[in-house]
Amino acid sequence: AQRVTQPEKLLSVFKGAPVELKCNYSYSGSPELFWYVQYSRQRLQLLLRHISRESIKGFTADLNKGETSFHLKKPFAQEEDSAMYYCALSGGADGLTFGKGTHLIIQP
Amino acid sequence: GAGVSQTPSNKVTEKGKYVELRCDPISGHTALYWYRQSLGQGPEFLIYFQGTGAADDSGLPNDRFFAVRPEGSVSTLKIQRTERGDSAVYLCASSRDRGQGTDTQYFGPGTRLTVL
């Protein structure tokens, strides 16, 4: 069965500090990995996907198949980055499998 | 353009009652998904439609849950004999097509269901 684990429920960092949100997955094949973000009072939206290999709002994430990880990183946190972040996996089945989410708080 | 919309935004019902939740996907999106998000959890997949047909309903928890999409656009999630454990936010998402790879899913604002 496929599973996504986000070990941190809450992560608090100061503005300007580096951010790393952890995501580990369990899947026997070749998954596609995503990061979704939900800002306060807004709907869930796609932040980035591993297949695009792009940087969005300064965030990057690299798929590490050896460690089955897809950690989200940003070198310098900004206050507007405060939000709920969800790691998700698609294994070819049609729905996404989400982690429980990490609440990121950026302190001024 | 208009995003995915869901109605109602909030629904309070009593245990044992029947409820219907509606989703209007982005125009032209052939794929539609329903998820359920309980407090403190990530969204949990329920069912996926490609056009009018349910291509994958493996996430529906039991036979009290049913969903339709009769014209390949609007979808309705139906819950019979509601239980307190059904209380959650029900999310709908749509994507352009399955095609090659996994298309981006665009989410609606959700319907918060409370079963008293």
PDB file of C-alpha atoms in Angstrom:
ATOM      1  CA  ALA A   1       0.000   0.000   0.000  1.00  0.00           C
ATOM      2  CA  GLN A   2       1.216   3.488  -0.720  1.00  0.00           C
ATOM      3  CA  ARG A   3       1.831   5.859   2.155  1.00  0.00           C
ATOM      4  CA  VAL A   4       3.139   9.395   2.679  1.00  0.00           C
ATOM      5  CA  THR A   5       4.687  10.421   5.984  1.00  0.00           C
ATOM      6  CA  GLN A   6       5.245  13.982   7.123  1.00  0.00           C
ATOM      7  CA  PRO A   7       6.903  13.633  10.515  1.00  0.00           C
ATOM      8  CA  GLU A   8       6.458  17.231  11.642  1.00  0.00           C
ATOM      9  CA  LYS A   9       2.986  18.454  12.528  1.00  0.00           C
ATOM     10  CA  LEU A  10       4.300  21.936  13.226  1.00  0.00           C
ATOM     11  CA  LEU A  11       7.455  23.719  12.149  1.00  0.00           C
ATOM     12  CA  SER A  12       8.313  27.206  13.347  1.00  0.00           C
ATOM     13  CA  VAL A  13      11.258  29.171  11.950  1.00  0.00           C
ATOM     14  CA  PHE A  14      12.305  32.791  11.911  1.00  0.00           C
ATOM     15  CA  LYS A  15      12.036  34.972   8.846  1.00  0.00           C
ATOM     16  CA  GLY A  16      15.169  34.692   6.751  1.00  0.00           C
ATOM     17  CA  ALA A  17      16.106  31.271   8.122  1.00  0.00           C
ATOM     18  CA  PRO A  18      16.241  28.160   5.914  1.00  0.00           C
ATOM     19  CA  VAL A  19      13.198  25.891   5.817  1.00  0.00           C
ATOM     20  CA  GLU A  20      13.007  22.156   5.232  1.00  0.00           C
ATOM     21  CA  LEU A  21       9.711  20.280   5.373  1.00  0.00           C
ATOM     22  CA  LYS A  22      10.226  16.550   5.419  1.00  0.00           C
ATOM     23  CA  CYS A  23       8.298  14.017   3.362  1.00  0.00           C
ATOM     24  CA  ASN A  24       8.919  10.283   3.077  1.00  0.00           C
ATOM     25  CA  TYR A  25       6.905   7.894   0.985  1.00  0.00           C
ATOM     26  CA  SER A  26       6.293   4.212   0.598  1.00  0.00           C
ATOM     27  CA  TYR A  27       5.507   2.889  -2.870  1.00  0.00           C
ATOM     28  CA  SER A  28       6.759  -0.118  -4.790  1.00  0.00           C
ATOM     29  CA  GLY A  29       6.816   1.433  -8.264  1.00  0.00           C
ATOM     30  CA  SER A  30       7.791   4.828  -9.680  1.00  0.00           C
ATOM     31  CA  PRO A  31       5.587   7.434  -8.039  1.00  0.00           C
ATOM     32  CA  GLU A  32       4.965  11.018  -8.944  1.00  0.00           C
ATOM     33  CA  LEU A  33       5.384  13.342  -5.955  1.00  0.00           C
ATOM     34  CA  PHE A  34       3.748  16.699  -5.267  1.00  0.00           C
ATOM     35  CA  TRP A  35       3.705  19.444  -2.682  1.00  0.00           C
ATOM     36  CA  TYR A  36       0.361  21.162  -2.092  1.00  0.00           C
ATOM     37  CA  VAL A  37      -0.080  24.284   0.029  1.00  0.00           C
ATOM     38  CA  GLN A  38      -3.079  25.767   1.802  1.00  0.00           C
ATOM     39  CA  TYR A  39      -2.793  29.387   2.911  1.00  0.00           C
ATOM     40  CA  SER A  40      -5.146  30.694   5.588  1.00  0.00           C
ATOM     41  CA  ARG A  41      -8.751  30.829   4.322  1.00  0.00           C
ATOM     42  CA  GLN A  42      -7.733  29.664   0.851  1.00  0.00           C
ATOM     43  CA  ARG A  43      -8.193  26.405  -0.977  1.00  0.00           C
ATOM     44  CA  LEU A  44      -5.620  23.699  -1.433  1.00  0.00           C
ATOM     45  CA  GLN A  45      -3.347  24.436  -4.393  1.00  0.00           C
ATOM     46  CA  LEU A  46      -0.417  22.791  -6.116  1.00  0.00           C
ATOM     47  CA  LEU A  47       2.968  24.248  -5.149  1.00  0.00           C
ATOM     48  CA  LEU A  48       5.262  22.026  -7.177  1.00  0.00           C
ATOM     49  CA  ARG A  49       5.695  18.553  -8.606  1.00  0.00           C
ATOM     50  CA  HIS A  50       8.911  16.571  -8.899  1.00  0.00           C
ATOM     51  CA  ILE A  51       8.507  15.894 -12.596  1.00  0.00           C
ATOM     52  CA  SER A  52       8.718  19.622 -13.394  1.00  0.00           C
ATOM     53  CA  ARG A  53      11.989  20.120 -11.518  1.00  0.00           C
ATOM     54  CA  GLU A  54      11.157  23.797 -11.057  1.00  0.00           C
ATOM     55  CA  SER A  55      11.376  26.333  -8.244  1.00  0.00           C
ATOM     56  CA  ILE A  56       8.122  27.948  -7.160  1.00  0.00           C
ATOM     57  CA  LYS A  57       8.122  30.914  -4.735  1.00  0.00           C
ATOM     58  CA  GLY A  58      11.719  29.999  -3.917  1.00  0.00           C
ATOM     59  CA  PHE A  59      10.815  26.431  -2.922  1.00  0.00           C
ATOM     60  CA  THR A  60      12.472  23.373  -4.407  1.00  0.00           C
ATOM     61  CA  ALA A  61      12.070  19.662  -3.791  1.00  0.00           C
ATOM     62  CA  ASP A  62      14.217  16.799  -5.027  1.00  0.00           C
ATOM     63  CA  LEU A  63      12.998  13.253  -5.294  1.00  0.00           C
ATOM     64  CA  ASN A  64      15.469  10.888  -3.620  1.00  0.00           C
ATOM     65  CA  LYS A  65      14.464   7.376  -4.596  1.00  0.00           C
ATOM     66  CA  GLY A  66      17.168   5.774  -2.446  1.00  0.00           C
ATOM     67  CA  GLU A  67      15.845   7.423   0.690  1.00  0.00           C
ATOM     68  CA  THR A  68      12.237   7.519  -0.599  1.00  0.00           C
ATOM     69  CA  SER A  69      12.074  11.183   0.297  1.00  0.00           C
ATOM     70  CA  PHE A  70      10.784  14.385  -1.281  1.00  0.00           C
ATOM     71  CA  HIS A  71      11.721  17.119   1.165  1.00  0.00           C
ATOM     72  CA  LEU A  72      10.643  20.708   0.468  1.00  0.00           C
ATOM     73  CA  LYS A  73      13.286  23.377   0.937  1.00  0.00           C
ATOM     74  CA  LYS A  74      13.649  27.139   0.831  1.00  0.00           C
ATOM     75  CA  PRO A  75      16.877  28.934   1.704  1.00  0.00           C
ATOM     76  CA  PHE A  76      15.304  32.083   3.198  1.00  0.00           C
ATOM     77  CA  ALA A  77      11.829  31.906   4.706  1.00  0.00           C
ATOM     78  CA  GLN A  78       9.376  34.760   4.263  1.00  0.00           C
ATOM     79  CA  GLU A  79       6.372  35.572   6.449  1.00  0.00           C
ATOM     80  CA  GLU A  80       3.985  34.875   3.554  1.00  0.00           C
ATOM     81  CA  ASP A  81       5.216  31.270   3.494  1.00  0.00           C
ATOM     82  CA  SER A  82       3.203  30.547   6.643  1.00  0.00           C
ATOM     83  CA  ALA A  83       0.658  27.876   5.636  1.00  0.00           C
ATOM     84  CA  MET A  84      -0.230  24.179   5.761  1.00  0.00           C
ATOM     85  CA  TYR A  85       1.921  22.084   3.456  1.00  0.00           C
ATOM     86  CA  TYR A  86       0.907  18.638   2.220  1.00  0.00           C
ATOM     87  CA  CYS A  87       3.099  16.140   0.452  1.00  0.00           C
ATOM     88  CA  ALA A  88       1.202  13.883  -1.954  1.00  0.00           C
ATOM     89  CA  LEU A  89       1.903  10.862  -4.103  1.00  0.00           C
ATOM     90  CA  SER A  90       0.368   9.503  -7.284  1.00  0.00           C
ATOM     91  CA  GLY A  91       1.258   5.928  -8.085  1.00  0.00           C
ATOM     92  CA  GLY A  92      -0.694   5.561 -11.269  1.00  0.00           C
ATOM     93  CA  ALA A  93      -3.896   4.964  -9.355  1.00  0.00           C
ATOM     94  CA  ASP A  94      -6.174   7.831  -9.968  1.00  0.00           C
ATOM     95  CA  GLY A  95      -6.390   9.573  -6.625  1.00  0.00           C
ATOM     96  CA  LEU A  96      -3.611  11.272  -4.706  1.00  0.00           C
ATOM     97  CA  THR A  97      -2.348   9.912  -1.398  1.00  0.00           C
ATOM     98  CA  PHE A  98      -1.636  12.773   0.992  1.00  0.00           C
ATOM     99  CA  GLY A  99       0.434  13.061   4.144  1.00  0.00           C
ATOM    100  CA  LYS A 100      -1.072  14.539   7.275  1.00  0.00           C
ATOM    101  CA  GLY A 101       0.458  17.925   6.600  1.00  0.00           C
ATOM    102  CA  THR A 102       2.938  20.257   8.277  1.00  0.00           C
ATOM    103  CA  HIS A 103       1.877  23.616   9.648  1.00  0.00           C
ATOM    104  CA  LEU A 104       4.688  26.045   8.829  1.00  0.00           C
ATOM    105  CA  ILE A 105       4.873  29.212  10.890  1.00  0.00           C
ATOM    106  CA  ILE A 106       7.334  31.934   9.954  1.00  0.00           C
ATOM    107  CA  GLN A 107       8.061  34.219  12.866  1.00  0.00           C
ATOM    108  CA  PRO A 108       9.002  37.848  12.182  1.00  0.00           C
TER     109      PRO A 108
ATOM    110  CA  GLY B   1     -11.721  31.840 -15.111  1.00  0.00           C
ATOM    111  CA  ALA B   2     -13.953  30.267 -12.481  1.00  0.00           C
ATOM    112  CA  GLY B   3     -12.413  27.606 -10.329  1.00  0.00           C
ATOM    113  CA  VAL B   4     -13.980  24.508  -8.829  1.00  0.00           C
ATOM    114  CA  SER B   5     -17.030  25.396  -6.758  1.00  0.00           C
ATOM    115  CA  GLN B   6     -18.763  23.362  -4.068  1.00  0.00           C
ATOM    116  CA  THR B   7     -22.129  23.787  -2.399  1.00  0.00           C
ATOM    117  CA  PRO B   8     -23.095  24.100   0.333  1.00  0.00           C
ATOM    118  CA  SER B   9     -20.032  25.481   2.095  1.00  0.00           C
ATOM    119  CA  ASN B  10     -21.374  24.173   5.400  1.00  0.00           C
ATOM    120  CA  LYS B  11     -23.905  21.468   6.147  1.00  0.00           C
ATOM    121  CA  VAL B  12     -25.159  20.475   9.584  1.00  0.00           C
ATOM    122  CA  THR B  13     -27.339  17.404   9.796  1.00  0.00           C
ATOM    123  CA  GLU B  14     -28.558  14.896  12.325  1.00  0.00           C
ATOM    124  CA  LYS B  15     -27.377  11.329  12.659  1.00  0.00           C
ATOM    125  CA  GLY B  16     -29.290   9.054  10.326  1.00  0.00           C
ATOM    126  CA  LYS B  17     -30.196  11.729   7.777  1.00  0.00           C
ATOM    127  CA  TYR B  18     -29.364  11.777   4.058  1.00  0.00           C
ATOM    128  CA  VAL B  19     -27.120  14.501   2.570  1.00  0.00           C
ATOM    129  CA  GLU B  20     -26.021  15.563  -0.889  1.00  0.00           C
ATOM    130  CA  LEU B  21     -22.897  17.559  -1.606  1.00  0.00           C
ATOM    131  CA  ARG B  22     -22.415  19.224  -4.975  1.00  0.00           C
ATOM    132  CA  CYS B  23     -19.292  19.935  -7.015  1.00  0.00           C
ATOM    133  CA  ASP B  24     -18.993  22.108 -10.123  1.00  0.00           C
ATOM    134  CA  PRO B  25     -15.646  21.405 -11.808  1.00  0.00           C
ATOM    135  CA  ILE B  26     -13.688  23.742 -14.029  1.00  0.00           C
ATOM    136  CA  SER B  27     -15.341  23.892 -17.441  1.00  0.00           C
ATOM    137  CA  GLY B  28     -13.835  21.376 -19.830  1.00  0.00           C
ATOM    138  CA  HIS B  29     -12.175  19.260 -17.142  1.00  0.00           C
ATOM    139  CA  THR B  30     -12.982  15.631 -17.775  1.00  0.00           C
ATOM    140  CA  ALA B  31     -11.552  14.213 -14.556  1.00  0.00           C
ATOM    141  CA  LEU B  32     -13.236  14.829 -11.197  1.00  0.00           C
ATOM    142  CA  TYR B  33     -12.169  13.638  -7.742  1.00  0.00           C
ATOM    143  CA  TRP B  34     -13.741  13.552  -4.301  1.00  0.00           C
ATOM    144  CA  TYR B  35     -11.656  13.562  -1.127  1.00  0.00           C
ATOM    145  CA  ARG B  36     -12.525  13.641   2.557  1.00  0.00           C
ATOM    146  CA  GLN B  37     -10.419  15.527   5.093  1.00  0.00           C
ATOM    147  CA  SER B  38     -10.909  14.805   8.773  1.00  0.00           C
ATOM    148  CA  LEU B  39      -9.521  17.104  11.458  1.00  0.00           C
ATOM    149  CA  GLY B  40      -5.737  16.949  11.650  1.00  0.00           C
ATOM    150  CA  GLN B  41      -5.442  14.691   8.608  1.00  0.00           C
ATOM    151  CA  GLY B  42      -4.567  15.139   4.978  1.00  0.00           C
ATOM    152  CA  PRO B  43      -7.198  14.674   2.267  1.00  0.00           C
ATOM    153  CA  GLU B  44      -8.214  11.046   1.747  1.00  0.00           C
ATOM    154  CA  PHE B  45      -9.216   9.873  -1.735  1.00  0.00           C
ATOM    155  CA  LEU B  46     -12.809   8.685  -2.135  1.00  0.00           C
ATOM    156  CA  ILE B  47     -13.710   8.388  -5.827  1.00  0.00           C
ATOM    157  CA  TYR B  48     -12.574   9.460  -9.284  1.00  0.00           C
ATOM    158  CA  PHE B  49     -14.670  10.121 -12.392  1.00  0.00           C
ATOM    159  CA  GLN B  50     -13.455  10.191 -15.970  1.00  0.00           C
ATOM    160  CA  GLY B  51     -16.332  11.747 -17.850  1.00  0.00           C
ATOM    161  CA  THR B  52     -19.608  10.271 -16.629  1.00  0.00           C
ATOM    162  CA  GLY B  53     -18.247   7.024 -15.267  1.00  0.00           C
ATOM    163  CA  ALA B  54     -16.681   6.272 -11.909  1.00  0.00           C
ATOM    164  CA  ALA B  55     -13.249   5.015 -12.936  1.00  0.00           C
ATOM    165  CA  ASP B  56     -12.134   4.273  -9.388  1.00  0.00           C
ATOM    166  CA  ASP B  57     -14.378   4.174  -6.316  1.00  0.00           C
ATOM    167  CA  SER B  58     -11.978   2.206  -4.139  1.00  0.00           C
ATOM    168  CA  GLY B  59     -11.795   4.972  -1.545  1.00  0.00           C
ATOM    169  CA  LEU B  60     -15.480   5.018  -0.664  1.00  0.00           C
ATOM    170  CA  PRO B  61     -15.592   3.806   2.950  1.00  0.00           C
ATOM    171  CA  ASN B  62     -18.831   1.794   2.691  1.00  0.00           C
ATOM    172  CA  ASP B  63     -22.059   1.479   0.745  1.00  0.00           C
ATOM    173  CA  ARG B  64     -23.632   4.488   2.484  1.00  0.00           C
ATOM    174  CA  PHE B  65     -21.483   6.652   0.209  1.00  0.00           C
ATOM    175  CA  PHE B  66     -22.338   7.077  -3.451  1.00  0.00           C
ATOM    176  CA  ALA B  67     -21.442   9.628  -6.116  1.00  0.00           C
ATOM    177  CA  VAL B  68     -22.759  10.451  -9.570  1.00  0.00           C
ATOM    178  CA  ARG B  69     -21.764  12.608 -12.499  1.00  0.00           C
ATOM    179  CA  PRO B  70     -24.582  12.029 -14.993  1.00  0.00           C
ATOM    180  CA  GLU B  71     -23.590  14.547 -17.665  1.00  0.00           C
ATOM    181  CA  GLY B  72     -19.839  14.499 -17.182  1.00  0.00           C
ATOM    182  CA  SER B  73     -19.746  17.886 -15.486  1.00  0.00           C
ATOM    183  CA  VAL B  74     -21.414  18.498 -12.100  1.00  0.00           C
ATOM    184  CA  SER B  75     -21.016  15.732  -9.541  1.00  0.00           C
ATOM    185  CA  THR B  76     -23.008  14.932  -6.425  1.00  0.00           C
ATOM    186  CA  LEU B  77     -21.683  12.992  -3.445  1.00  0.00           C
ATOM    187  CA  LYS B  78     -24.504  11.302  -1.566  1.00  0.00           C
ATOM    188  CA  ILE B  79     -24.296   9.992   1.975  1.00  0.00           C
ATOM    189  CA  GLN B  80     -27.088   7.882   3.417  1.00  0.00           C
ATOM    190  CA  ARG B  81     -27.825   7.282   7.118  1.00  0.00           C
ATOM    191  CA  THR B  82     -25.125   9.727   8.181  1.00  0.00           C
ATOM    192  CA  GLU B  83     -23.023   8.918  11.228  1.00  0.00           C
ATOM    193  CA  ARG B  84     -21.057  11.233  13.520  1.00  0.00           C
ATOM    194  CA  GLY B  85     -17.851   9.791  12.069  1.00  0.00           C
ATOM    195  CA  ASP B  86     -18.795  11.190   8.654  1.00  0.00           C
ATOM    196  CA  SER B  87     -18.133  14.702   9.962  1.00  0.00           C
ATOM    197  CA  ALA B  88     -15.305  16.126   7.859  1.00  0.00           C
ATOM    198  CA  VAL B  89     -14.510  18.548   5.064  1.00  0.00           C
ATOM    199  CA  TYR B  90     -15.386  17.032   1.701  1.00  0.00           C
ATOM    200  CA  LEU B  91     -13.150  18.300  -1.087  1.00  0.00           C
ATOM    201  CA  CYS B  92     -13.714  18.118  -4.807  1.00  0.00           C
ATOM    202  CA  ALA B  93     -10.971  18.506  -7.416  1.00  0.00           C
ATOM    203  CA  SER B  94     -10.924  18.465 -11.188  1.00  0.00           C
ATOM    204  CA  SER B  95      -8.212  18.073 -13.794  1.00  0.00           C
ATOM    205  CA  ARG B  96      -8.089  18.481 -17.531  1.00  0.00           C
ATOM    206  CA  ASP B  97      -7.489  14.870 -18.438  1.00  0.00           C
ATOM    207  CA  ARG B  98      -5.592  11.857 -17.288  1.00  0.00           C
ATOM    208  CA  GLY B  99      -3.592  11.679 -20.468  1.00  0.00           C
ATOM    209  CA  GLN B 100       0.136  11.215 -20.153  1.00  0.00           C
ATOM    210  CA  GLY B 101       1.246  11.521 -16.587  1.00  0.00           C
ATOM    211  CA  THR B 102      -0.817  13.049 -13.844  1.00  0.00           C
ATOM    212  CA  ASP B 103      -2.488  16.337 -14.590  1.00  0.00           C
ATOM    213  CA  THR B 104      -2.694  19.035 -11.960  1.00  0.00           C
ATOM    214  CA  GLN B 105      -5.737  18.698  -9.741  1.00  0.00           C
ATOM    215  CA  TYR B 106      -7.522  21.968  -8.914  1.00  0.00           C
ATOM    216  CA  PHE B 107      -9.372  21.899  -5.629  1.00  0.00           C
ATOM    217  CA  GLY B 108     -12.623  23.467  -4.545  1.00  0.00           C
ATOM    218  CA  PRO B 109     -13.118  25.231  -1.201  1.00  0.00           C
ATOM    219  CA  GLY B 110     -14.751  22.174   0.346  1.00  0.00           C
ATOM    220  CA  THR B 111     -18.013  21.440   2.132  1.00  0.00           C
ATOM    221  CA  ARG B 112     -17.782  21.173   5.912  1.00  0.00           C
ATOM    222  CA  LEU B 113     -20.196  18.441   7.005  1.00  0.00           C
ATOM    223  CA  THR B 114     -21.157  18.192  10.664  1.00  0.00           C
ATOM    224  CA  VAL B 115     -23.266  15.273  11.836  1.00  0.00           C
ATOM    225  CA  LEU B 116     -24.835  15.855  15.237  1.00  0.00           C
TER     226      LEU B 116
END
